[in-house]
């Protein structure tokens, strides 16, 4: 597994996977749907899958003395590693907005979603959708990426719309509050999202292993 | 001792049937898998290597069951589908560095030796290499983990005559070192130059699997031709004739 993960980073990864981590900086944008940061981080990973397909990464790997299931696990490990880096960046910038920048005028009067633990929860849900719909969908054929990415794009759009809508509903304005209102509840929502992310990724990985095992290359 | 045994290999596609392919290969021999385009050579090799899943049949390599003991088998085997066409923008040295991590028997000295012998510059990328050089890089990767059996899918197609001749010389050298080689081709002169044995596939079925010399002698005696090309044309033209005749009816 360690060797396969190293192969992912050294041979299969597209530089765009790292460059699009800068999408996390969108966390700082006022008046902008900041959850697009999660979408762009996933977009960078999508480019890695596209690059891997074009350089025949699948064929190279299955010729190696490794289990096919380990190849799938390595793809998920790579995806999760990039997502973790993106999440850490988003979390650091969220902490900055909630503390040092909490009274900054553009954020106080921000009509769209503010950076809060709930924002981070939705970042994880978008990542989970990517792992289930895009990565899982990719392993149905090991070369088709268009429809899996479209499925993820629709799911991401729905999640972003939901996240932007919820704080405007009665009783849920605290979701949007950058000053730490009901912080405990916000942290619980983040923890629940982390569980959903872990569970959905694990289930998608297992399913992808089974799918990849039976396809002809 | 049979290094490779294939029994009743069957793979059904909507428009093609690989039909009970059976043959075996002895250690230290070069076997050519011959047949016209679309005969089932690549499907056979991919099925042997578990890249496609056969609907039936058995494959044993080094006496081990494929795919049950796939990992152990792959440590001792090299497969190349012709020229290297992966990671075209990465340096050969980077590909080598990653590939070596997967093999218990990787030999750095052998790798350097083959890179030198094949005049491969480790700082170049596969994209910068000619077709022939990329085939040689495939061989270098396979030989550096001391593969005992090489399975090569059309390694000589697309090569110029000089590169083809060099590659066939390399096969003969490897045979002397005890490496067994199974390669598919539709270029009959390649087989005449280096193959010990031949497995002839037509329309997904094995029509002969024997030593090249006995195959030639039997067909010459039957009046099917004196060269491999003549024999191949004899078999394939006959089937086309039957097909045309059917269409007239």
Tab-separated table of C-alpha atoms in Angstrom:
chain	number	residue	atom	x	y	z
A	1	UNK	CA	0.000	0.000	0.000
A	2	UNK	CA	2.808	2.401	0.890
A	3	UNK	CA	4.453	1.810	-2.495
A	4	UNK	CA	1.148	2.289	-4.305
A	5	UNK	CA	0.502	5.551	-2.489
A	6	UNK	CA	4.004	6.717	-3.380
A	7	UNK	CA	3.239	5.828	-7.009
A	8	UNK	CA	0.087	7.922	-6.852
A	9	UNK	CA	2.020	10.994	-5.743
A	10	UNK	CA	5.119	10.496	-7.921
A	11	UNK	CA	3.639	9.232	-11.186
A	12	UNK	CA	-0.126	9.484	-11.389
A	13	UNK	CA	-0.957	12.787	-9.685
A	14	UNK	CA	-1.549	15.907	-11.736
A	15	UNK	CA	0.094	19.118	-10.423
A	16	UNK	CA	-3.402	20.608	-10.579
A	17	UNK	CA	-4.370	18.471	-7.576
A	18	UNK	CA	-1.936	20.525	-5.497
A	19	UNK	CA	-2.576	23.854	-7.240
A	20	UNK	CA	-6.343	23.601	-6.700
A	21	UNK	CA	-5.751	23.286	-2.952
A	22	UNK	CA	-5.473	27.059	-3.215
A	23	UNK	CA	-9.255	26.906	-3.676
A	24	UNK	CA	-9.324	26.765	0.148
A	25	UNK	CA	-8.517	30.494	0.077
A	26	UNK	CA	-12.098	31.075	-1.079
A	27	UNK	CA	-12.948	30.597	2.598
A	28	UNK	CA	-11.851	34.205	3.009
A	29	UNK	CA	-14.082	35.645	0.283
A	30	UNK	CA	-17.024	37.725	1.560
A	31	UNK	CA	-20.185	37.803	-0.533
A	32	UNK	CA	-19.237	34.555	-2.246
A	33	UNK	CA	-20.535	30.985	-1.857
A	34	UNK	CA	-17.404	29.853	-0.051
A	35	UNK	CA	-18.330	26.158	-0.306
A	36	UNK	CA	-17.070	26.383	-3.881
A	37	UNK	CA	-13.668	25.910	-2.182
A	38	UNK	CA	-14.549	22.235	-1.587
A	39	UNK	CA	-15.729	21.890	-5.172
A	40	UNK	CA	-12.461	23.277	-6.550
A	41	UNK	CA	-10.334	21.059	-4.292
A	42	UNK	CA	-12.246	18.082	-5.705
A	43	UNK	CA	-11.848	19.490	-9.210
A	44	UNK	CA	-8.054	19.280	-8.754
A	45	UNK	CA	-8.358	15.626	-7.723
A	46	UNK	CA	-10.591	15.017	-10.749
A	47	UNK	CA	-7.721	16.293	-12.912
A	48	UNK	CA	-5.435	13.714	-11.304
A	49	UNK	CA	-7.831	10.947	-12.297
A	50	UNK	CA	-8.005	12.374	-15.798
A	51	UNK	CA	-4.207	12.558	-15.975
A	52	UNK	CA	-3.880	9.009	-14.623
A	53	UNK	CA	-6.252	7.755	-17.294
A	54	UNK	CA	-4.294	9.478	-20.054
A	55	UNK	CA	-0.948	8.056	-18.898
A	56	UNK	CA	-2.345	4.494	-18.601
A	57	UNK	CA	-1.897	4.405	-14.852
A	58	UNK	CA	-4.486	1.629	-14.451
A	59	UNK	CA	-2.750	-0.761	-16.835
A	60	UNK	CA	0.701	-0.034	-15.367
A	61	UNK	CA	-0.589	-0.710	-11.863
A	62	UNK	CA	-2.500	-3.913	-12.523
A	63	UNK	CA	0.626	-5.393	-14.123
A	64	UNK	CA	2.488	-4.908	-10.851
A	65	UNK	CA	2.465	-7.646	-8.216
A	66	UNK	CA	-0.288	-5.991	-6.195
A	67	UNK	CA	-3.889	-6.809	-5.400
A	68	UNK	CA	-6.438	-4.955	-7.504
A	69	UNK	CA	-8.224	-3.994	-4.295
A	70	UNK	CA	-5.044	-2.285	-3.045
A	71	UNK	CA	-4.992	-0.141	-6.176
A	72	UNK	CA	-8.502	1.087	-5.337
A	73	UNK	CA	-7.513	1.708	-1.716
A	74	UNK	CA	-4.462	3.690	-2.879
A	75	UNK	CA	-6.641	5.902	-5.109
A	76	UNK	CA	-8.934	6.568	-2.148
A	77	UNK	CA	-5.953	7.192	0.149
A	78	UNK	CA	-4.554	9.733	-2.325
A	79	UNK	CA	-7.958	11.412	-2.652
A	80	UNK	CA	-8.410	11.563	1.124
A	81	UNK	CA	-4.872	12.906	1.620
A	82	UNK	CA	-5.538	15.816	-0.739
A	83	UNK	CA	-8.943	16.398	0.848
A	84	UNK	CA	-7.397	16.367	4.312
A	85	UNK	CA	-4.877	19.027	3.256
A	86	UNK	CA	-7.742	21.086	1.811
A	87	UNK	CA	-9.793	20.641	4.968
A	88	UNK	CA	-6.912	21.714	7.221
A	89	UNK	CA	-6.448	24.865	5.126
A	90	UNK	CA	-10.184	25.619	5.205
A	91	UNK	CA	-10.264	24.981	8.973
A	92	UNK	CA	-7.285	27.295	9.604
A	93	UNK	CA	-8.879	30.075	7.554
A	94	UNK	CA	-12.241	29.502	9.265
A	95	UNK	CA	-10.546	29.847	12.654
A	96	UNK	CA	-8.961	33.085	11.421
A	97	UNK	CA	-12.337	34.449	10.290
A	98	UNK	CA	-13.984	33.468	13.576
A	99	UNK	CA	-11.298	35.101	15.735
A	100	UNK	CA	-8.972	37.787	14.378
A	101	UNK	CA	-11.327	38.762	11.544
A	102	UNK	CA	-14.672	38.256	13.325
A	103	UNK	CA	-15.431	41.971	13.478
A	104	UNK	CA	-14.216	42.794	9.962
A	105	UNK	CA	-16.996	44.775	8.244
A	106	UNK	CA	-17.228	42.659	5.052
A	107	UNK	CA	-17.832	39.511	7.127
A	108	UNK	CA	-20.290	41.094	9.569
A	109	UNK	CA	-22.499	42.280	6.698
A	110	UNK	CA	-21.963	39.119	4.633
A	111	UNK	CA	-25.257	37.932	3.107
A	112	UNK	CA	-23.909	34.544	2.078
A	113	UNK	CA	-22.553	31.709	4.199
A	114	UNK	CA	-19.952	32.652	6.759
A	115	UNK	CA	-16.975	30.493	7.654
A	116	UNK	CA	-18.114	28.506	10.690
A	117	UNK	CA	-17.839	24.877	11.838
A	118	UNK	CA	-21.057	24.285	9.877
A	119	UNK	CA	-19.279	25.492	6.753
A	120	UNK	CA	-16.541	22.940	7.484
A	121	UNK	CA	-19.212	20.269	7.958
A	122	UNK	CA	-20.547	20.979	4.480
A	123	UNK	CA	-16.978	20.897	3.090
A	124	UNK	CA	-16.747	17.331	4.416
A	125	UNK	CA	-20.151	16.415	2.960
A	126	UNK	CA	-19.064	17.661	-0.470
A	127	UNK	CA	-15.854	15.633	-0.152
A	128	UNK	CA	-17.927	12.578	0.798
A	129	UNK	CA	-20.134	13.089	-2.274
A	130	UNK	CA	-16.999	13.232	-4.432
A	131	UNK	CA	-15.656	9.997	-2.960
A	132	UNK	CA	-18.953	8.169	-3.425
A	133	UNK	CA	-20.130	9.545	-6.765
A	134	UNK	CA	-16.973	10.424	-8.664
A	135	UNK	CA	-14.327	8.012	-7.382
A	136	UNK	CA	-16.881	5.234	-6.919
A	137	UNK	CA	-18.321	5.918	-10.375
A	138	UNK	CA	-14.870	5.927	-11.954
A	139	UNK	CA	-14.265	2.358	-10.805
A	140	UNK	CA	-17.333	1.106	-12.687
A	141	UNK	CA	-15.216	1.254	-15.846
A	142	UNK	CA	-11.760	2.515	-14.731
A	143	UNK	CA	-11.744	4.966	-17.654
A	144	UNK	CA	-15.022	6.898	-17.877
A	145	UNK	CA	-14.884	10.084	-15.826
A	146	UNK	CA	-17.491	12.359	-17.434
A	147	UNK	CA	-20.742	11.013	-15.973
A	148	UNK	CA	-19.253	10.366	-12.501
A	149	UNK	CA	-18.014	13.966	-12.365
A	150	UNK	CA	-21.352	15.306	-13.598
A	151	UNK	CA	-23.116	13.330	-10.852
A	152	UNK	CA	-20.766	14.801	-8.282
A	153	UNK	CA	-21.222	18.311	-9.725
A	154	UNK	CA	-25.005	18.085	-9.336
A	155	UNK	CA	-24.674	16.736	-5.783
A	156	UNK	CA	-22.195	19.507	-4.886
A	157	UNK	CA	-24.527	22.166	-6.294
A	158	UNK	CA	-27.421	20.801	-4.220
A	159	UNK	CA	-25.297	20.704	-1.055
A	160	UNK	CA	-24.042	24.262	-1.623
A	161	UNK	CA	-27.608	25.471	-2.237
A	162	UNK	CA	-28.787	23.711	0.918
A	163	UNK	CA	-25.947	25.188	2.978
A	164	UNK	CA	-26.698	28.678	1.689
A	165	UNK	CA	-30.441	28.295	2.323
A	166	UNK	CA	-30.520	26.740	5.809
A	167	UNK	CA	-29.215	29.792	7.763
A	168	UNK	CA	-32.047	31.876	6.324
A	169	UNK	CA	-34.706	29.587	7.817
A	170	UNK	CA	-36.288	30.504	11.162
A	171	UNK	CA	-34.301	29.157	14.101
A	172	UNK	CA	-31.270	28.250	12.041
A	173	UNK	CA	-29.580	31.648	11.742
A	174	UNK	CA	-26.933	30.478	14.221
A	175	UNK	CA	-25.534	28.257	11.442
A	176	UNK	CA	-24.411	31.421	9.731
A	177	UNK	CA	-23.124	33.233	12.838
A	178	UNK	CA	-19.357	33.773	12.754
A	179	UNK	CA	-19.188	34.975	16.352
A	180	UNK	CA	-19.460	31.502	17.767
A	181	UNK	CA	-23.203	31.467	18.673
A	182	UNK	CA	-24.156	27.941	19.804
A	183	UNK	CA	-20.638	26.858	19.017
A	184	UNK	CA	-21.156	23.545	20.803
A	185	UNK	CA	-24.009	22.613	18.474
A	186	UNK	CA	-22.020	23.776	15.464
A	187	UNK	CA	-19.129	21.542	16.538
A	188	UNK	CA	-21.495	18.598	16.937
A	189	UNK	CA	-22.744	19.159	13.393
A	190	UNK	CA	-19.108	19.161	12.240
A	191	UNK	CA	-18.427	15.922	14.127
A	192	UNK	CA	-21.514	14.307	12.597
A	193	UNK	CA	-20.366	15.374	9.116
A	194	UNK	CA	-16.928	13.886	9.833
A	195	UNK	CA	-18.611	10.575	10.679
A	196	UNK	CA	-20.694	10.713	7.502
A	197	UNK	CA	-17.514	11.454	5.495
A	198	UNK	CA	-15.628	8.518	7.043
A	199	UNK	CA	-18.524	6.077	6.684
A	200	UNK	CA	-19.468	7.074	3.133
A	201	UNK	CA	-15.826	6.962	1.984
A	202	UNK	CA	-15.276	3.523	3.535
A	203	UNK	CA	-18.482	2.137	1.984
A	204	UNK	CA	-17.678	3.675	-1.424
A	205	UNK	CA	-14.138	2.239	-1.292
A	206	UNK	CA	-15.408	-1.276	-0.545
A	207	UNK	CA	-17.959	-1.046	-3.342
A	208	UNK	CA	-15.326	0.280	-5.770
A	209	UNK	CA	-12.996	-2.625	-4.893
A	210	UNK	CA	-15.744	-5.092	-5.857
A	211	UNK	CA	-16.549	-3.215	-9.068
A	212	UNK	CA	-12.899	-2.973	-10.123
A	213	UNK	CA	-12.274	-6.655	-9.441
A	214	UNK	CA	-14.754	-7.792	-12.093
A	215	UNK	CA	-14.142	-5.368	-14.960
A	216	UNK	CA	-12.096	-6.374	-17.997
A	217	UNK	CA	-9.199	-4.078	-18.834
B	1	UNK	CA	8.672	-28.879	-17.037
B	2	UNK	CA	5.797	-26.697	-18.255
B	3	UNK	CA	6.307	-23.112	-17.145
B	4	UNK	CA	2.912	-22.087	-18.518
B	5	UNK	CA	-0.168	-24.253	-18.924
B	6	UNK	CA	-3.372	-22.936	-20.445
B	7	UNK	CA	-6.367	-25.277	-20.499
B	8	UNK	CA	-9.739	-24.605	-22.100
B	9	UNK	CA	-9.493	-20.821	-21.846
B	10	UNK	CA	-12.839	-19.371	-22.896
B	11	UNK	CA	-13.968	-15.781	-23.126
B	12	UNK	CA	-17.271	-14.769	-24.653
B	13	UNK	CA	-17.833	-11.313	-26.157
B	14	UNK	CA	-20.948	-10.281	-28.081
B	15	UNK	CA	-19.129	-10.605	-31.400
B	16	UNK	CA	-16.202	-12.860	-30.556
B	17	UNK	CA	-15.574	-16.142	-28.782
B	18	UNK	CA	-12.238	-17.303	-27.474
B	19	UNK	CA	-13.021	-20.968	-27.597
B	20	UNK	CA	-11.246	-23.380	-25.278
B	21	UNK	CA	-7.682	-22.233	-25.943
B	22	UNK	CA	-5.260	-24.889	-24.732
B	23	UNK	CA	-1.468	-24.969	-24.945
B	24	UNK	CA	1.584	-25.291	-22.747
B	25	UNK	CA	5.075	-23.889	-22.821
B	26	UNK	CA	8.329	-25.348	-21.585
B	27	UNK	CA	10.958	-23.473	-19.585
B	28	UNK	CA	13.687	-21.704	-21.562
B	29	UNK	CA	11.771	-21.696	-24.845
B	30	UNK	CA	10.492	-18.937	-27.095
B	31	UNK	CA	6.916	-19.428	-28.201
B	32	UNK	CA	5.189	-17.356	-30.832
B	33	UNK	CA	1.465	-16.854	-30.588
B	34	UNK	CA	0.473	-16.284	-34.159
B	35	UNK	CA	-2.753	-15.412	-35.897
B	36	UNK	CA	-4.213	-12.683	-38.005
B	37	UNK	CA	-5.586	-9.450	-36.520
B	38	UNK	CA	-8.645	-10.179	-34.393
B	39	UNK	CA	-7.876	-13.893	-34.064
B	40	UNK	CA	-7.815	-13.739	-30.254
B	41	UNK	CA	-4.097	-13.365	-29.470
B	42	UNK	CA	-4.438	-10.316	-27.247
B	43	UNK	CA	-7.522	-11.724	-25.487
B	44	UNK	CA	-5.557	-14.912	-24.792
B	45	UNK	CA	-2.583	-13.023	-23.338
B	46	UNK	CA	-4.792	-10.690	-21.315
B	47	UNK	CA	-6.750	-13.664	-19.971
B	48	UNK	CA	-3.516	-15.391	-18.973
B	49	UNK	CA	-2.502	-12.251	-17.116
B	50	UNK	CA	-5.961	-11.802	-15.550
B	51	UNK	CA	-6.471	-8.444	-17.240
B	52	UNK	CA	-9.703	-9.820	-18.639
B	53	UNK	CA	-11.735	-12.404	-16.765
B	54	UNK	CA	-12.156	-15.672	-18.672
B	55	UNK	CA	-15.561	-17.350	-18.616
B	56	UNK	CA	-13.860	-20.705	-18.318
B	57	UNK	CA	-10.548	-22.520	-18.312
B	58	UNK	CA	-7.433	-22.750	-16.183
B	59	UNK	CA	-4.079	-20.999	-16.237
B	60	UNK	CA	-1.075	-22.295	-14.307
B	61	UNK	CA	2.214	-20.417	-14.333
B	62	UNK	CA	5.280	-21.907	-12.591
B	63	UNK	CA	2.839	-24.547	-11.362
B	64	UNK	CA	0.847	-21.869	-9.513
B	65	UNK	CA	-2.826	-21.146	-10.109
B	66	UNK	CA	-3.794	-17.890	-11.738
B	67	UNK	CA	-5.506	-15.745	-10.451
B	68	UNK	CA	-5.398	-17.281	-6.941
B	69	UNK	CA	-1.629	-16.817	-6.660
B	70	UNK	CA	-1.472	-13.743	-8.872
B	71	UNK	CA	0.834	-11.680	-6.668
B	72	UNK	CA	3.500	-14.380	-6.423
B	73	UNK	CA	3.278	-15.112	-10.145
B	74	UNK	CA	3.626	-11.443	-11.069
B	75	UNK	CA	6.831	-11.204	-9.042
B	76	UNK	CA	8.356	-13.674	-11.520
B	77	UNK	CA	6.768	-12.585	-14.748
B	78	UNK	CA	7.013	-9.612	-17.085
B	79	UNK	CA	4.179	-8.415	-19.322
B	80	UNK	CA	4.406	-5.751	-21.974
B	81	UNK	CA	1.721	-4.779	-24.417
B	82	UNK	CA	4.271	-3.587	-26.948
B	83	UNK	CA	5.910	-0.220	-26.305
B	84	UNK	CA	5.673	1.479	-22.901
B	85	UNK	CA	2.826	3.928	-23.184
B	86	UNK	CA	2.439	4.888	-19.562
B	87	UNK	CA	3.611	8.052	-17.793
B	88	UNK	CA	4.783	9.513	-21.098
B	89	UNK	CA	6.010	12.762	-19.472
B	90	UNK	CA	7.893	11.208	-16.551
B	91	UNK	CA	11.602	10.455	-16.766
B	92	UNK	CA	12.551	6.804	-17.166
B	93	UNK	CA	14.540	7.130	-13.926
B	94	UNK	CA	11.364	8.181	-12.057
B	95	UNK	CA	9.397	5.249	-13.498
B	96	UNK	CA	12.217	2.867	-12.542
B	97	UNK	CA	12.445	4.345	-9.043
B	98	UNK	CA	8.756	3.734	-8.390
B	99	UNK	CA	8.550	0.353	-10.167
B	100	UNK	CA	11.434	-1.167	-8.176
B	101	UNK	CA	9.522	-0.683	-4.901
B	102	UNK	CA	7.088	-3.423	-5.903
B	103	UNK	CA	9.536	-6.266	-6.606
B	104	UNK	CA	11.313	-8.462	-4.082
B	105	UNK	CA	14.014	-9.418	-6.608
B	106	UNK	CA	14.705	-6.036	-8.172
B	107	UNK	CA	18.320	-5.840	-9.351
B	108	UNK	CA	19.693	-2.284	-9.705
B	109	UNK	CA	22.849	-3.508	-11.443
B	110	UNK	CA	20.824	-5.454	-14.006
B	111	UNK	CA	18.631	-2.410	-14.577
B	112	UNK	CA	21.673	-0.195	-15.261
B	113	UNK	CA	23.123	-2.897	-17.505
B	114	UNK	CA	19.987	-3.182	-19.644
B	115	UNK	CA	19.551	0.593	-19.819
B	116	UNK	CA	23.140	0.834	-21.102
B	117	UNK	CA	22.847	-2.156	-23.443
B	118	UNK	CA	19.662	-0.743	-24.979
B	119	UNK	CA	21.188	2.779	-25.110
B	120	UNK	CA	18.346	4.155	-23.005
B	121	UNK	CA	18.913	7.565	-21.416
B	122	UNK	CA	17.273	7.478	-17.969
B	123	UNK	CA	16.747	11.240	-18.103
B	124	UNK	CA	14.483	10.983	-21.143
B	125	UNK	CA	10.737	10.465	-21.001
B	126	UNK	CA	8.855	7.697	-22.872
B	127	UNK	CA	7.407	10.454	-25.071
B	128	UNK	CA	10.923	11.268	-26.299
B	129	UNK	CA	11.694	7.651	-27.234
B	130	UNK	CA	11.044	5.886	-30.499
B	131	UNK	CA	8.630	2.935	-30.567
B	132	UNK	CA	11.540	0.483	-30.576
B	133	UNK	CA	13.245	2.154	-27.618
B	134	UNK	CA	10.008	2.085	-25.648
B	135	UNK	CA	9.699	-1.669	-26.222
B	136	UNK	CA	13.259	-1.993	-24.946
B	137	UNK	CA	12.341	0.018	-21.861
B	138	UNK	CA	9.438	-2.388	-21.257
B	139	UNK	CA	11.911	-5.248	-21.455
B	140	UNK	CA	14.312	-3.446	-19.096
B	141	UNK	CA	11.607	-3.115	-16.449
B	142	UNK	CA	10.656	-6.781	-16.838
B	143	UNK	CA	14.216	-8.057	-16.755
B	144	UNK	CA	15.320	-5.900	-13.834
B	145	UNK	CA	13.052	-7.843	-11.513
B	146	UNK	CA	14.554	-11.038	-12.929
B	147	UNK	CA	11.380	-12.146	-14.692
B	148	UNK	CA	11.573	-15.812	-15.628
B	149	UNK	CA	8.755	-15.565	-18.155
B	150	UNK	CA	8.082	-12.652	-20.476
B	151	UNK	CA	4.640	-12.305	-22.024
B	152	UNK	CA	4.730	-9.746	-24.818
B	153	UNK	CA	1.790	-8.627	-26.916
B	154	UNK	CA	2.908	-7.696	-30.443
B	155	UNK	CA	6.281	-6.335	-29.329
B	156	UNK	CA	7.584	-6.020	-32.875
B	157	UNK	CA	4.630	-4.409	-34.611
B	158	UNK	CA	5.337	-0.825	-35.540
B	159	UNK	CA	9.105	-1.296	-35.408
B	160	UNK	CA	11.437	-0.668	-38.320
B	161	UNK	CA	13.344	-3.717	-39.645
B	162	UNK	CA	16.550	-2.854	-37.766
B	163	UNK	CA	14.774	-2.378	-34.430
B	164	UNK	CA	12.866	-5.605	-35.001
B	165	UNK	CA	16.054	-7.486	-35.695
B	166	UNK	CA	17.708	-6.018	-32.588
B	167	UNK	CA	14.735	-6.981	-30.468
B	168	UNK	CA	14.713	-10.547	-31.768
B	169	UNK	CA	18.444	-10.763	-31.027
B	170	UNK	CA	17.643	-9.649	-27.494
B	171	UNK	CA	15.069	-12.455	-27.250
B	172	UNK	CA	17.695	-15.012	-28.293
B	173	UNK	CA	20.141	-13.619	-25.712
B	174	UNK	CA	17.489	-13.814	-22.985
B	175	UNK	CA	16.644	-17.371	-23.954
B	176	UNK	CA	20.289	-18.310	-23.422
B	177	UNK	CA	19.994	-16.788	-19.947
B	178	UNK	CA	17.072	-19.140	-19.251
B	179	UNK	CA	14.238	-16.645	-19.719
B	180	UNK	CA	11.114	-18.044	-21.407
B	181	UNK	CA	9.289	-15.768	-23.824
B	182	UNK	CA	5.740	-15.927	-25.126
B	183	UNK	CA	5.021	-13.259	-27.682
B	184	UNK	CA	2.165	-12.633	-30.026
B	185	UNK	CA	2.711	-11.462	-33.551
B	186	UNK	CA	1.282	-11.579	-37.022
B	187	UNK	CA	4.723	-10.992	-38.552
B	188	UNK	CA	5.771	-14.458	-39.652
B	189	UNK	CA	9.452	-13.619	-40.239
B	190	UNK	CA	9.839	-12.777	-36.514
B	191	UNK	CA	8.899	-16.323	-35.633
B	192	UNK	CA	11.139	-17.903	-38.235
B	193	UNK	CA	14.061	-16.007	-36.770
B	194	UNK	CA	13.701	-16.859	-33.099
B	195	UNK	CA	10.731	-19.049	-32.101
B	196	UNK	CA	11.140	-22.625	-30.902
B	197	UNK	CA	7.421	-23.281	-30.655
B	198	UNK	CA	4.301	-21.905	-32.199
B	199	UNK	CA	0.686	-21.649	-31.140
B	200	UNK	CA	-1.540	-20.729	-34.042
B	201	UNK	CA	-4.896	-19.139	-33.235
B	202	UNK	CA	-7.612	-18.592	-35.805
B	203	UNK	CA	-11.113	-17.294	-35.010
B	204	UNK	CA	-10.548	-17.774	-31.286
B	205	UNK	CA	-9.484	-21.419	-31.567
B	206	UNK	CA	-6.055	-23.025	-31.404
B	207	UNK	CA	-5.448	-24.839	-34.662
B	208	UNK	CA	-1.867	-25.867	-33.852
B	209	UNK	CA	0.450	-25.777	-30.854
B	210	UNK	CA	3.745	-27.543	-31.402
B	211	UNK	CA	7.395	-26.991	-32.243
B	212	UNK	CA	7.914	-24.619	-35.146
B	213	UNK	CA	9.983	-27.184	-37.036
B	214	UNK	CA	7.305	-29.898	-36.853
B	215	UNK	CA	4.575	-27.387	-37.763
B	216	UNK	CA	6.536	-26.373	-40.854
B	217	UNK	CA	7.292	-29.966	-41.839
B	218	UNK	CA	3.687	-31.142	-41.451
B	219	UNK	CA	2.287	-28.260	-43.456
B	220	UNK	CA	4.901	-28.599	-46.159
B	221	UNK	CA	4.027	-32.290	-46.474
B	222	UNK	CA	0.331	-31.413	-46.685
B	223	UNK	CA	1.048	-28.909	-49.452
B	224	UNK	CA	-0.036	-25.906	-47.380
B	225	UNK	CA	3.163	-23.973	-48.102
B	226	UNK	CA	6.879	-23.970	-47.454
B	227	UNK	CA	7.097	-20.767	-45.426
B	228	UNK	CA	5.134	-19.639	-42.412
B	229	UNK	CA	3.626	-16.821	-44.439
B	230	UNK	CA	2.411	-19.222	-47.126
B	231	UNK	CA	0.944	-21.527	-44.482
B	232	UNK	CA	-0.816	-18.659	-42.732
B	233	UNK	CA	-2.219	-17.335	-46.007
B	234	UNK	CA	-3.364	-20.870	-46.830
B	235	UNK	CA	-5.394	-21.185	-43.591
B	236	UNK	CA	-6.823	-17.682	-43.566
B	237	UNK	CA	-7.648	-17.469	-47.291
B	238	UNK	CA	-9.485	-20.741	-47.075
B	239	UNK	CA	-11.743	-19.434	-44.346
B	240	UNK	CA	-12.430	-16.242	-46.293
B	241	UNK	CA	-13.333	-18.322	-49.327
B	242	UNK	CA	-15.842	-20.312	-47.246
B	243	UNK	CA	-17.333	-17.102	-45.896
B	244	UNK	CA	-17.781	-15.643	-49.365
B	245	UNK	CA	-19.243	-18.889	-50.578
B	246	UNK	CA	-21.767	-18.796	-47.710
B	247	UNK	CA	-22.782	-15.285	-48.619
B	248	UNK	CA	-23.492	-16.325	-52.201
B	249	UNK	CA	-25.883	-18.954	-50.934
